[in-house]
Amino acid sequence: MEHLLNTRVQNIEISGIRRFFNMIQEYDNLISLTIGQPDFPTPSFVKEAGKRAISDNVTSYTHNAGMLELRIAASNFLKERYSLTYEPIDEVIVTAGASEAIDAAFRTILEEGCEVILPAPIYPGYEPIIRLCGAVPVFVDVRNTGFRLTAKALASAITEKTRCVVLPYPSNPTGITLTQEELQDIATVLQDKDIFVLSDEIYSELVYEGSHHSIAQIPAMRNKTIVINGLSKSHSMTGWRIGFLFAPAYITKHMLKVHQYNVTCATSISQYAAIEALTGAKEAPRMMRHQYKKRRDYVYHRLTAMGLDVQHPGGAFYLFPYIGQFGETSFSFAMRLVKEAGLAVVPGSAFSEYGEGYIRLSYAYSMEMLKEGCDRLQVFLEQEKRRK
Ligand SMILES: Cc1ncc(COP(=O)(O)O)c(C=O)c1O
């Protein structure tokens, strides 16, 4: 009876990152630089707050939008760090990770046939949800503009069906960030149009030069922008599943219904831990950022010394070098790297067809692993050169 299952669900696929990760599980002694998950433990204060929540029996449902104390902490965090102001009472929703925030946002704003603009290569978490909503992903190729969505490229992709533009910066998989000027140019294109912006800022605390900017800081854009953030990357809390939606009340009042019927509320225990993360453990992202920056510099230097063409990333914890010169698909290249060099990276094709010809390395790993990974890649590339 499989044919009776929802066609849209049948037609989407498991993310290419996960598929590749599962496929390589059988190989021994692999150095894997595949997963975008911080290797630091969750800060100890935060873990203690979670344990305390269990001992104190605060293990029941919370307000659908999340505990007010957490919404206040999240709102204060955004204000202090990025000068964004959201009213904790009705402009903030605590979600089960940024993933659920993406789902709730798209299901609130999208309808059959409307279009969503995605700068590609792009994180694979948007397209399937857009398709589940019956909407149409419109990829804008950003390979020739340093992986940046330019105002010009955006303007030429807009049609009367465009309902939303996704701004996923700092970017997974490229690590590229947008400057205030670039965001202003994009805002100039969008400000008079009835188009929403989904600004996925999950890596906002991982910006290595200067500071993070959000398009919602631009007054003309605030009313049409949904900001997504969360604690997975900034506080090394991927398994706690805490994300946030920030938007004007006329949007959150509808997103809250989608969120409520989906998960009721984010896990209460995690919410207590999250309050601690945003108050007591505020300094944790700075410490991790410092380490990631050192790792980024190391891996970037190694890749360029190997002769690979790679954009210098300003944020997140990924590098996205070009490997098209080896004349094979990114999947076949990555598979050979696994088999012949004992190194796992993600094929660029996991990030839409525009990622073909690239591989993604995550540097959310220890220096020892990064060094060993780079050594293995170097030996592999030297063999490739000799073979040619
Ligand atoms: C750009 C981007 N958005 C959202 C997510 C999902 O984050 P979470 O684990 O909080 O659901 C990820 C995870 O890798 C990501 O890279």
mmCIF file with all atom_site columns, C-alpha atoms in Angstrom, residues 86 165 167 190 195-201 214-218 220-228 246-248 250-251 255:
data_model
loop_
_atom_site.group_PDB
_atom_site.id
_atom_site.type_symbol
_atom_site.label_atom_id
_atom_site.label_alt_id
_atom_site.label_comp_id
_atom_site.label_asym_id
_atom_site.label_entity_id
_atom_site.label_seq_id
_atom_site.pdbx_PDB_ins_code
_atom_site.Cartn_x
_atom_site.Cartn_y
_atom_site.Cartn_z
_atom_site.occupancy
_atom_site.B_iso_or_equiv
_atom_site.pdbx_formal_charge
_atom_site.auth_seq_id
_atom_site.auth_comp_id
_atom_site.auth_asym_id
_atom_site.auth_atom_id
_atom_site.pdbx_PDB_model_num
ATOM 1  C CA . TYR A 1 86  ? 11.355 41.450 20.132 1.00 0.00 ? 86  TYR A CA 1
ATOM 2  C CA . VAL A 1 165 ? 13.475 34.637 0.465  1.00 0.00 ? 165 VAL A CA 1
ATOM 3  C CA . LEU A 1 167 ? 18.799 34.219 4.019  1.00 0.00 ? 167 LEU A CA 1
ATOM 4  C CA . LEU A 1 190 ? 12.644 43.751 -0.922 1.00 0.00 ? 190 LEU A CA 1
ATOM 5  C CA . ILE A 1 195 ? 7.743  39.072 0.339  1.00 0.00 ? 195 ILE A CA 1
ATOM 6  C CA . PHE A 1 196 ? 8.775  37.488 3.628  1.00 0.00 ? 196 PHE A CA 1
ATOM 7  C CA . VAL A 1 197 ? 12.369 36.872 4.625  1.00 0.00 ? 197 VAL A CA 1
ATOM 8  C CA . LEU A 1 198 ? 13.294 33.769 6.563  1.00 0.00 ? 198 LEU A CA 1
ATOM 9  C CA . SER A 1 199 ? 16.595 34.725 8.150  1.00 0.00 ? 199 SER A CA 1
ATOM 10 C CA . ASP A 1 200 ? 18.234 31.602 9.532  1.00 0.00 ? 200 ASP A CA 1
ATOM 11 C CA . GLU A 1 201 ? 20.817 32.936 11.970 1.00 0.00 ? 201 GLU A CA 1
ATOM 12 C CA . SER A 1 214 ? 20.637 40.609 10.710 1.00 0.00 ? 214 SER A CA 1
ATOM 13 C CA . ILE A 1 215 ? 18.392 41.958 7.975  1.00 0.00 ? 215 ILE A CA 1
ATOM 14 C CA . ALA A 1 216 ? 15.758 42.468 10.681 1.00 0.00 ? 216 ALA A CA 1
ATOM 15 C CA . GLN A 1 217 ? 17.913 45.321 12.040 1.00 0.00 ? 217 GLN A CA 1
ATOM 16 C CA . ILE A 1 218 ? 16.835 47.346 9.007  1.00 0.00 ? 218 ILE A CA 1
ATOM 17 C CA . ALA A 1 220 ? 11.827 48.567 6.709  1.00 0.00 ? 220 ALA A CA 1
ATOM 18 C CA . MET A 1 221 ? 12.491 44.820 6.937  1.00 0.00 ? 221 MET A CA 1
ATOM 19 C CA . ARG A 1 222 ? 11.542 44.010 10.511 1.00 0.00 ? 222 ARG A CA 1
ATOM 20 C CA . ASN A 1 223 ? 7.847  43.675 9.787  1.00 0.00 ? 223 ASN A CA 1
ATOM 21 C CA . LYS A 1 224 ? 8.355  41.040 7.081  1.00 0.00 ? 224 LYS A CA 1
ATOM 22 C CA . THR A 1 225 ? 11.244 39.085 8.554  1.00 0.00 ? 225 THR A CA 1
ATOM 23 C CA . ILE A 1 226 ? 11.162 35.881 10.590 1.00 0.00 ? 226 ILE A CA 1
ATOM 24 C CA . VAL A 1 227 ? 14.431 35.400 12.459 1.00 0.00 ? 227 VAL A CA 1
ATOM 25 C CA . ILE A 1 228 ? 15.449 31.869 13.386 1.00 0.00 ? 228 ILE A CA 1
ATOM 26 C CA . PHE A 1 246 ? 11.393 35.893 16.433 1.00 0.00 ? 246 PHE A CA 1
ATOM 27 C CA . ALA A 1 247 ? 8.826  37.737 14.343 1.00 0.00 ? 247 ALA A CA 1
ATOM 28 C CA . PRO A 1 248 ? 6.207  40.469 14.507 1.00 0.00 ? 248 PRO A CA 1
ATOM 29 C CA . TYR A 1 250 ? 0.867  39.249 13.394 1.00 0.00 ? 250 TYR A CA 1
ATOM 30 C CA . ILE A 1 251 ? 3.060  36.323 12.223 1.00 0.00 ? 251 ILE A CA 1
ATOM 31 C CA . MET A 1 255 ? 3.036  30.278 13.797 1.00 0.00 ? 255 MET A CA 1
#
